[in-house]
Short mmCIF file of C-alpha atoms and ligand atoms in Angstrom, two decimals:
data_model
loop_
_atom_site.label_atom_id
_atom_site.label_comp_id
_atom_site.label_asym_id
_atom_site.label_seq_id
_atom_site.Cartn_x
_atom_site.Cartn_y
_atom_site.Cartn_z
CA MET A 9 -28.71 -7.56 11.31
CA LEU A 10 -25.40 -6.31 11.91
CA ASP A 11 -24.46 -2.72 13.19
CA LEU A 12 -21.56 -2.22 11.03
CA LEU A 13 -19.16 -4.30 8.14
CA ILE A 14 -15.98 -3.27 7.77
CA ILE A 15 -14.43 -4.14 4.53
CA GLY A 16 -10.30 -4.17 5.42
CA ALA A 17 -8.48 -5.64 7.78
CA GLY A 18 -5.78 -2.96 7.06
CA PRO A 19 -4.67 -0.67 9.84
CA ALA A 20 -8.17 1.37 9.03
CA GLY A 21 -10.17 -1.72 9.62
CA ILE A 22 -8.53 -3.82 12.97
CA ALA A 23 -9.23 0.00 15.04
CA ALA A 24 -12.19 0.14 13.73
CA ALA A 25 -12.83 -3.35 14.97
CA PHE A 26 -11.30 -2.65 17.98
CA GLU A 27 -13.15 0.98 18.93
CA ALA A 28 -16.55 -1.72 17.48
CA LYS A 29 -15.62 -4.14 20.42
CA LYS A 30 -15.07 -1.62 23.14
CA ALA A 31 -18.31 0.09 21.86
CA GLY A 32 -20.47 -3.03 22.26
CA LEU A 33 -21.33 -3.15 18.42
CA ASP A 34 -22.14 -5.98 16.41
CA TYR A 35 -19.34 -5.73 13.84
CA VAL A 36 -17.72 -7.91 11.19
CA VAL A 37 -14.64 -7.65 9.24
CA ILE A 38 -13.88 -8.97 6.02
CA GLU A 39 -10.53 -9.51 4.78
CA LYS A 40 -10.32 -10.42 0.99
CA GLY A 41 -6.35 -11.57 2.08
CA LEU A 42 -4.90 -12.06 5.37
CA ILE A 43 -4.52 -9.37 8.66
CA ALA A 44 -2.99 -6.72 7.83
CA ASN A 45 -2.03 -7.91 3.84
CA THR A 46 -0.87 -4.61 2.95
CA ILE A 47 2.01 -4.73 5.07
CA TYR A 48 2.53 -8.71 4.67
CA ASN A 49 3.07 -7.63 1.29
CA TYR A 50 6.20 -5.21 2.21
CA PRO A 51 9.83 -6.57 1.55
CA VAL A 52 10.88 -8.63 3.33
CA GLY A 53 12.83 -7.86 6.05
CA LEU A 54 11.97 -4.03 5.13
CA THR A 55 12.35 -1.66 8.00
CA VAL A 56 9.11 0.90 8.40
CA PHE A 57 9.77 5.01 8.37
CA SER A 58 6.69 5.63 11.00
CA THR A 59 7.87 5.09 14.90
CA THR A 60 5.89 2.80 16.86
CA ASP A 61 3.53 5.61 18.59
CA GLU A 62 2.06 5.98 14.71
CA LEU A 63 1.88 2.03 14.12
CA GLU A 64 0.14 0.87 17.32
CA PHE A 65 -3.53 0.51 18.18
CA ALA A 66 -2.84 1.23 22.31
CA ALA A 67 0.27 2.42 23.67
CA GLY A 68 2.45 0.63 24.27
CA GLY A 69 2.36 -2.90 22.79
CA LEU A 70 4.42 -2.68 20.14
CA ASP A 71 8.74 -3.41 20.94
CA PRO A 72 11.11 -3.75 17.82
CA ALA A 73 15.03 -4.67 18.69
CA ARG A 74 15.60 -1.27 16.80
CA GLU A 75 14.16 1.97 17.43
CA LYS A 76 11.69 1.18 13.68
CA PRO A 77 10.14 -1.48 14.07
CA THR A 78 10.43 -4.52 10.07
CA ARG A 79 7.95 -5.62 8.61
CA GLU A 80 7.78 -9.26 10.26
CA GLU A 81 7.74 -7.46 14.30
CA LEU A 82 5.08 -5.54 12.57
CA LEU A 83 2.72 -7.88 11.03
CA SER A 84 3.30 -10.02 13.99
CA TYR A 85 2.03 -7.01 16.35
CA TYR A 86 -0.99 -6.36 13.96
CA VAL A 87 -1.71 -10.70 13.75
CA ARG A 88 -1.03 -10.85 17.53
CA PHE A 89 -3.11 -7.65 18.11
CA VAL A 90 -6.33 -9.23 16.58
CA LEU A 91 -5.70 -12.46 17.88
CA ASP A 92 -5.50 -11.76 21.49
CA ASN A 93 -8.43 -9.05 21.14
CA GLU A 94 -10.92 -11.56 19.62
CA LEU A 95 -11.39 -9.26 16.51
CA ASN A 96 -14.07 -11.15 14.24
CA VAL A 97 -12.09 -11.02 11.59
CA LEU A 98 -12.77 -13.18 8.54
CA THR A 99 -9.73 -13.75 5.92
CA GLU A 100 -9.43 -14.89 2.45
CA GLU A 101 -13.20 -13.46 2.07
CA THR A 102 -13.72 -10.82 -1.00
CA VAL A 103 -16.08 -7.88 -1.23
CA LEU A 104 -17.92 -8.47 -4.30
CA SER A 105 -20.68 -5.59 -3.76
CA VAL A 106 -22.49 -3.45 -1.07
CA VAL A 107 -26.22 -2.28 -1.98
CA CYS A 108 -28.48 -0.75 -0.21
CA ASN A 109 -32.40 -2.11 0.38
CA ARG A 110 -35.99 0.25 0.52
CA SER A 111 -35.29 -0.05 4.67
CA GLY A 112 -31.82 1.96 3.99
CA VAL A 113 -30.14 -1.70 4.83
CA PHE A 114 -26.90 -2.84 3.24
CA ILE A 115 -26.47 -5.10 1.66
CA ILE A 116 -23.35 -6.67 0.95
CA ALA A 117 -21.94 -10.61 -1.18
CA THR A 118 -18.46 -11.87 -0.12
CA ASP A 119 -17.78 -14.46 -2.85
CA LYS A 120 -18.52 -16.44 0.15
CA SER A 121 -21.36 -15.43 1.44
CA SER A 122 -24.08 -12.78 2.59
CA TYR A 123 -24.74 -10.21 5.35
CA ALA A 124 -26.66 -7.18 6.43
CA ALA A 125 -25.82 -4.00 7.68
CA LYS A 126 -26.95 -0.68 9.53
CA ASN A 127 -23.75 1.50 8.38
CA VAL A 128 -20.26 0.29 6.20
CA LEU A 129 -17.04 1.06 6.69
CA PHE A 130 -14.94 0.43 3.78
CA ALA A 131 -11.07 0.55 4.59
CA HIS A 132 -10.38 -1.39 1.48
CA GLY A 133 -7.13 0.56 1.56
CA ALA A 134 -5.52 2.10 -2.20
CA MET A 135 -3.60 -1.61 -3.11
CA ASP A 136 -6.25 -2.51 -6.10
CA TYR A 137 -4.71 -1.53 -9.32
CA PRO A 138 -0.49 -1.38 -9.45
CA ARG A 139 -0.36 1.42 -12.08
CA LYS A 140 0.62 0.38 -15.28
CA LEU A 141 3.09 1.94 -18.50
CA GLY A 142 1.22 0.60 -21.20
CA VAL A 143 3.83 -0.58 -23.20
CA PRO A 144 4.56 -3.56 -24.96
CA GLY A 145 6.23 -7.15 -23.37
CA GLU A 146 4.97 -5.26 -19.02
CA ASP A 147 2.56 -8.75 -19.17
CA ARG A 148 6.31 -10.46 -19.42
CA PRO A 149 6.63 -13.46 -16.66
CA HIS A 150 9.67 -11.67 -15.63
CA VAL A 151 8.25 -8.09 -15.23
CA PHE A 152 6.58 -7.16 -11.66
CA ASP A 153 4.28 -4.62 -10.26
CA HIS A 154 6.22 -5.45 -6.70
CA PHE A 155 9.17 -6.01 -5.17
CA ARG A 156 9.04 -9.13 -2.27
CA GLU A 157 12.63 -10.10 -1.97
CA THR A 158 16.18 -10.17 -2.89
CA TYR A 159 17.32 -13.01 -3.21
CA PRO A 160 16.22 -14.42 -6.80
CA TRP A 161 17.50 -11.78 -7.97
CA VAL A 162 21.00 -12.09 -6.90
CA LYS A 163 23.67 -12.15 -10.11
CA ARG A 164 20.87 -10.94 -12.23
CA ARG A 165 20.50 -7.62 -14.13
CA ALA A 166 17.28 -6.19 -12.74
CA LEU A 167 16.04 -3.00 -14.07
CA ILE A 168 13.18 -1.19 -11.00
CA ILE A 169 10.95 1.81 -13.18
CA GLY A 170 10.14 4.42 -10.34
CA GLY A 171 10.11 7.37 -8.34
CA GLY A 172 9.04 7.45 -5.19
CA ASN A 173 9.85 5.14 -1.81
CA SER A 174 8.60 1.87 -2.85
CA ALA A 175 11.06 2.11 -6.31
CA GLY A 176 14.26 3.41 -3.79
CA GLU A 177 13.68 0.40 -1.76
CA ALA A 178 13.65 -1.79 -3.88
CA ALA A 179 16.98 -0.48 -5.89
CA LEU A 180 18.49 -0.28 -2.61
CA PHE A 181 17.94 -4.04 -1.68
CA LEU A 182 18.80 -4.92 -4.73
CA ALA A 183 22.27 -3.41 -4.86
CA GLN A 184 23.11 -3.52 -1.42
CA GLU A 185 23.20 -8.27 -1.95
CA GLY A 186 25.12 -7.70 -5.09
CA VAL A 187 22.13 -7.69 -8.08
CA ASP A 188 22.75 -5.77 -10.68
CA ALA A 189 20.61 -3.46 -11.01
CA THR A 190 19.76 -0.27 -12.66
CA LEU A 191 17.18 2.18 -10.98
CA ALA A 192 15.40 4.05 -13.93
CA ILE A 193 14.37 7.26 -13.13
CA TYR A 194 12.57 10.41 -14.11
CA ARG A 195 15.58 13.06 -13.45
CA ASP A 196 13.11 15.72 -11.34
CA ASN A 197 11.57 12.35 -9.44
CA TRP A 198 15.46 11.40 -8.63
CA GLU A 199 15.97 15.30 -7.29
CA ASN A 200 12.52 16.31 -5.79
CA THR A 201 13.06 15.75 -1.99
CA ASP A 202 9.18 17.49 -1.01
CA PRO A 203 7.34 14.27 0.80
CA LYS A 204 4.90 15.86 -0.30
CA GLN A 205 4.96 14.92 -3.60
CA GLY A 206 5.58 11.07 -3.01
CA CYS A 207 9.93 11.57 -2.89
CA ILE A 208 12.33 9.08 -2.39
CA LYS A 209 12.65 9.03 1.86
CA TYR A 210 16.57 10.47 2.93
CA TRP A 211 16.80 7.46 4.99
CA VAL A 212 17.07 6.17 1.58
CA LYS A 213 18.32 8.19 -0.92
CA GLN A 214 21.56 8.56 1.05
CA PRO A 215 22.35 5.13 0.91
CA LEU A 216 21.59 4.83 -2.45
CA GLU A 217 23.68 7.55 -3.61
CA GLN A 218 26.22 5.41 -1.09
CA GLN A 219 25.64 2.60 -3.85
CA LEU A 220 25.91 4.85 -6.57
CA GLY A 221 29.12 5.68 -5.39
CA GLU A 222 30.66 2.60 -4.90
CA HIS A 223 29.03 1.55 -8.35
CA CYS A 224 26.68 -1.09 -7.29
CA LEU A 225 23.80 0.63 -8.62
CA ASN A 226 23.70 1.74 -11.69
CA LEU A 227 20.81 5.30 -12.50
CA PHE A 228 19.26 5.76 -15.68
CA PHE A 229 17.44 8.92 -15.89
CA LEU A 230 14.36 7.97 -17.82
CA GLY A 231 12.16 9.71 -20.51
CA ARG A 232 10.22 7.38 -21.78
CA VAL A 233 10.61 3.34 -21.15
CA VAL A 234 9.88 1.85 -25.01
CA GLU A 235 9.38 -1.59 -25.25
CA ILE A 236 10.38 -4.58 -22.13
CA ARG A 237 11.29 -7.59 -24.56
CA GLU A 238 13.32 -11.27 -23.86
CA GLY A 239 16.25 -10.30 -22.18
CA GLU A 240 16.69 -6.36 -22.81
CA VAL A 241 14.72 -3.81 -22.07
CA GLU A 242 14.68 -0.72 -25.11
CA LEU A 243 14.54 3.33 -23.07
CA GLU A 244 14.66 6.42 -24.22
CA ASN A 245 17.11 8.90 -21.63
CA GLU A 246 16.11 11.76 -20.50
CA ASN A 247 17.00 13.30 -24.21
CA GLY A 248 15.26 11.27 -25.75
CA GLU A 249 18.00 9.02 -27.20
CA SER A 250 17.03 5.60 -27.20
CA VAL A 251 19.59 2.81 -25.02
CA THR A 252 18.83 -1.01 -24.88
CA LEU A 253 19.70 -2.42 -21.44
CA GLN A 254 20.48 -5.89 -21.44
CA ASN A 255 17.67 -7.72 -18.43
CA ASP A 256 16.65 -10.09 -16.31
CA VAL A 257 13.84 -9.01 -13.93
CA VAL A 258 11.50 -6.00 -14.26
CA PHE A 259 10.39 -4.38 -11.52
CA VAL A 260 7.79 -1.57 -12.04
CA LEU A 261 6.67 0.08 -9.07
CA ILE A 262 5.07 3.22 -9.95
CA GLY A 263 2.40 3.73 -7.57
CA SER A 264 -0.91 1.83 -7.03
CA ASP A 265 -4.78 3.38 -7.92
CA ALA A 266 -8.06 2.00 -4.65
CA ASP A 267 -10.65 1.01 -6.79
CA LEU A 268 -13.83 3.32 -5.51
CA SER A 269 -16.26 0.98 -7.67
CA LEU A 270 -18.42 0.12 -4.85
CA LEU A 271 -18.08 3.40 -3.05
CA LYS A 272 -19.77 4.70 -5.98
CA SER A 273 -22.16 2.45 -6.86
CA LEU A 274 -23.96 3.61 -3.43
CA GLY A 275 -23.52 7.43 -4.75
CA VAL A 276 -20.93 8.33 -3.11
CA GLY A 277 -19.50 11.34 -4.84
CA THR A 278 -15.62 11.79 -4.64
CA GLU A 279 -13.63 14.63 -5.73
CA ASN A 280 -9.76 15.52 -6.54
CA GLY A 281 -8.07 15.15 -3.29
CA LYS A 282 -4.28 15.70 -1.78
CA TYR A 283 -2.92 12.67 -3.96
CA GLY A 284 -6.14 12.08 -6.83
CA GLU A 285 -9.50 11.01 -6.11
CA VAL A 286 -10.74 10.11 -2.84
CA PRO A 287 -14.34 9.82 -1.94
CA VAL A 288 -16.29 13.17 -0.71
CA TYR A 289 -16.31 12.72 3.83
CA ASP A 290 -16.55 14.84 6.43
CA PRO A 291 -13.27 14.31 7.76
CA ASP A 292 -14.52 14.40 11.45
CA THR A 293 -16.82 11.56 11.46
CA PHE A 294 -15.40 9.81 8.16
CA ALA A 295 -19.65 9.97 7.09
CA THR A 296 -20.01 9.80 3.45
CA ALA A 297 -22.79 11.75 1.69
CA VAL A 298 -24.67 8.33 1.94
CA THR A 299 -25.81 7.92 5.18
CA GLY A 300 -24.46 4.83 7.01
CA VAL A 301 -21.49 4.63 4.51
CA TYR A 302 -17.63 5.50 5.92
CA VAL A 303 -14.72 5.15 4.17
CA ALA A 304 -11.76 5.01 6.71
CA GLY A 305 -7.73 4.89 5.77
CA HIS A 306 -5.43 4.90 2.38
CA PHE A 307 -8.03 5.80 0.04
CA THR A 308 -8.53 9.37 1.91
CA ASN A 309 -6.60 11.79 2.25
CA GLN A 310 -4.81 9.94 5.06
CA ARG A 311 -1.99 8.37 3.37
CA HIS A 312 -0.50 6.93 6.76
CA ILE A 313 -0.49 4.35 8.91
CA LYS A 314 -1.20 6.36 11.39
CA GLY A 315 -4.20 8.50 9.58
CA ALA A 316 -5.47 5.47 9.05
CA ILE A 317 -6.13 4.05 12.82
CA ASP A 318 -7.14 7.88 13.83
CA ALA A 319 -9.58 7.74 11.01
CA GLY A 320 -10.79 4.00 12.13
CA ARG A 321 -11.81 5.32 15.97
CA ALA A 322 -13.28 7.95 15.24
CA VAL A 323 -15.47 6.62 12.91
CA ILE A 324 -17.00 4.38 15.86
CA ALA A 325 -17.81 7.16 17.38
CA ALA A 326 -20.00 8.38 14.98
CA ILE A 327 -21.61 5.83 14.85
CA VAL A 328 -22.30 5.18 18.43
CA SER A 329 -23.00 9.34 19.04
CA LYS A 330 -25.33 8.56 16.27
C1 LIG B 1058 6.85 -0.65 1.25
C2 LIG B 1058 5.64 0.17 1.66
C3 LIG B 1058 5.90 0.35 3.49
C4 LIG B 1058 5.15 1.72 4.43
N1 LIG B 1058 5.84 1.58 4.99
C5 LIG B 1058 5.10 2.91 5.57
C6 LIG B 1058 5.81 3.61 7.03
O1 LIG B 1058 6.25 3.29 7.34
N2 LIG B 1058 4.54 3.76 7.57
C7 LIG B 1058 3.39 4.54 7.14
O2 LIG B 1058 2.22 4.81 8.09
N3 LIG B 1058 2.40 3.62 5.88
C8 LIG B 1058 3.85 3.00 5.69
N4 LIG B 1058 3.31 2.33 4.00
C9 LIG B 1058 2.08 2.88 4.45
C10 LIG B 1058 0.66 2.27 4.73
O3 LIG B 1058 0.94 0.62 4.41
C11 LIG B 1058 -0.84 2.37 4.08
O4 LIG B 1058 -0.72 4.18 5.44
C12 LIG B 1058 -1.56 1.47 5.15
O5 LIG B 1058 -1.90 0.43 5.22
C13 LIG B 1058 -3.41 2.06 5.27
O6 LIG B 1058 -3.93 1.44 5.78
P1 LIG B 1058 -5.68 1.19 6.12
O7 LIG B 1058 -5.85 0.11 6.51
O8 LIG B 1058 -6.03 2.30 4.86
O9 LIG B 1058 -5.15 0.11 4.39
P2 LIG B 1058 -4.53 -1.47 4.13
O10 LIG B 1058 -3.29 -1.16 5.42
O11 LIG B 1058 -4.22 -1.02 3.39
O12 LIG B 1058 -5.67 -2.74 3.70
C14 LIG B 1058 -6.69 -2.47 3.14
C15 LIG B 1058 -7.23 -4.15 3.40
O13 LIG B 1058 -8.31 -4.21 2.67
C16 LIG B 1058 -8.47 -5.65 1.94
N5 LIG B 1058 -8.93 -5.23 1.21
C17 LIG B 1058 -9.49 -4.41 0.22
N6 LIG B 1058 -10.67 -4.67 -1.39
C18 LIG B 1058 -11.60 -5.55 -0.63
C19 LIG B 1058 -12.50 -6.09 -0.63
N7 LIG B 1058 -12.81 -6.12 -1.56
N8 LIG B 1058 -12.56 -7.68 -0.33
C20 LIG B 1058 -12.65 -7.12 1.11
N9 LIG B 1058 -11.08 -6.62 1.56
C21 LIG B 1058 -10.73 -6.12 0.91
C22 LIG B 1058 -6.91 -5.80 1.48
O14 LIG B 1058 -6.25 -7.29 1.20
C23 LIG B 1058 -5.97 -5.22 2.66
O15 LIG B 1058 -6.36 -5.86 3.74
C24 LIG B 1058 3.83 1.76 3.11
C25 LIG B 1058 3.53 1.28 2.25
C26 LIG B 1058 4.47 0.64 1.95
C27 LIG B 1058 3.86 -0.36 0.01
#
């Protein structure tokens, strides 16, 4: 019988595991991918926008070459942190169901095993369901819902669809390295400067504008995507006029949603949060109304790594005081 089972080894789950170990709790982290899988999936070579104090579990561990770490520096720090602290993280194992038995014990089934725990922390992030355009041709093999790296697309024609930082960064990476790139974006998103609405951050927007000025990037003010075909994409511009772009690869980077089905199956309620549907929880303890069920990280109202780390810590404090 575990004191705590943690679902997900992102910043929230790792922070909670570190605190759980310090508190002497019997815990395990189940991670369906790799340690810090979301960071692993960032574009290769990306410099993150947070500073080290917002990313570290303990002050002074992350030592980037420049002011802000790259994906590789951050990933290395998180992996080393788990290994050096001998945190009990099981990777490539997926939690499939969580049920509470009559004694109030949680039975957690994975694709490899099953566990019994007094408490469960859902720290599974919000990357499960990449959003879809819902247009014909979106399932073609040259259409991607994430952007990994530039070099396979050099000298190709790439269309990037999206209005947030991920789309902006992908367009920038591609344009800077000689890809014939077009960013298709709603005018409102391009002109939005409110970071709370998920706009393209200014340190991405400014170099994008430079690429536009140097004619290394095309900007298309989107009305809608009509159809993705082999070799071309049919769009409507903001005036409703039909435009067909010749094209080799399409990146649909319009966000992703969390899978809240396990939480809901336990009876955890949801509400409309800052960024959409979130579980109902106590903002101090991150406890839900279901005894023993806690939430932390990207699918709550805390969208950034610092908030995820702080939440992971708060959960352990709440469990220990209980
Ligand atoms: C390109 C990019 C750049 C970003 N840059 C920054 C930045 O500079 N600063 C910042 O603060 N934030 C940044 N973010 C956001 C940041 O990545 C998230 O805030 C952070 O990862 C949230 O941590 P988390 O632990 O809540 O979730 P995640 O890091 O997403 O971790 C959740 C983990 O749970 C696992 N999991 C999911 N379901 C299951 C299951 N059923 N069973 C087992 N495991 C499961 C996943 O594989 C994943 O590893 C960025 C995001 C992206 C996409």
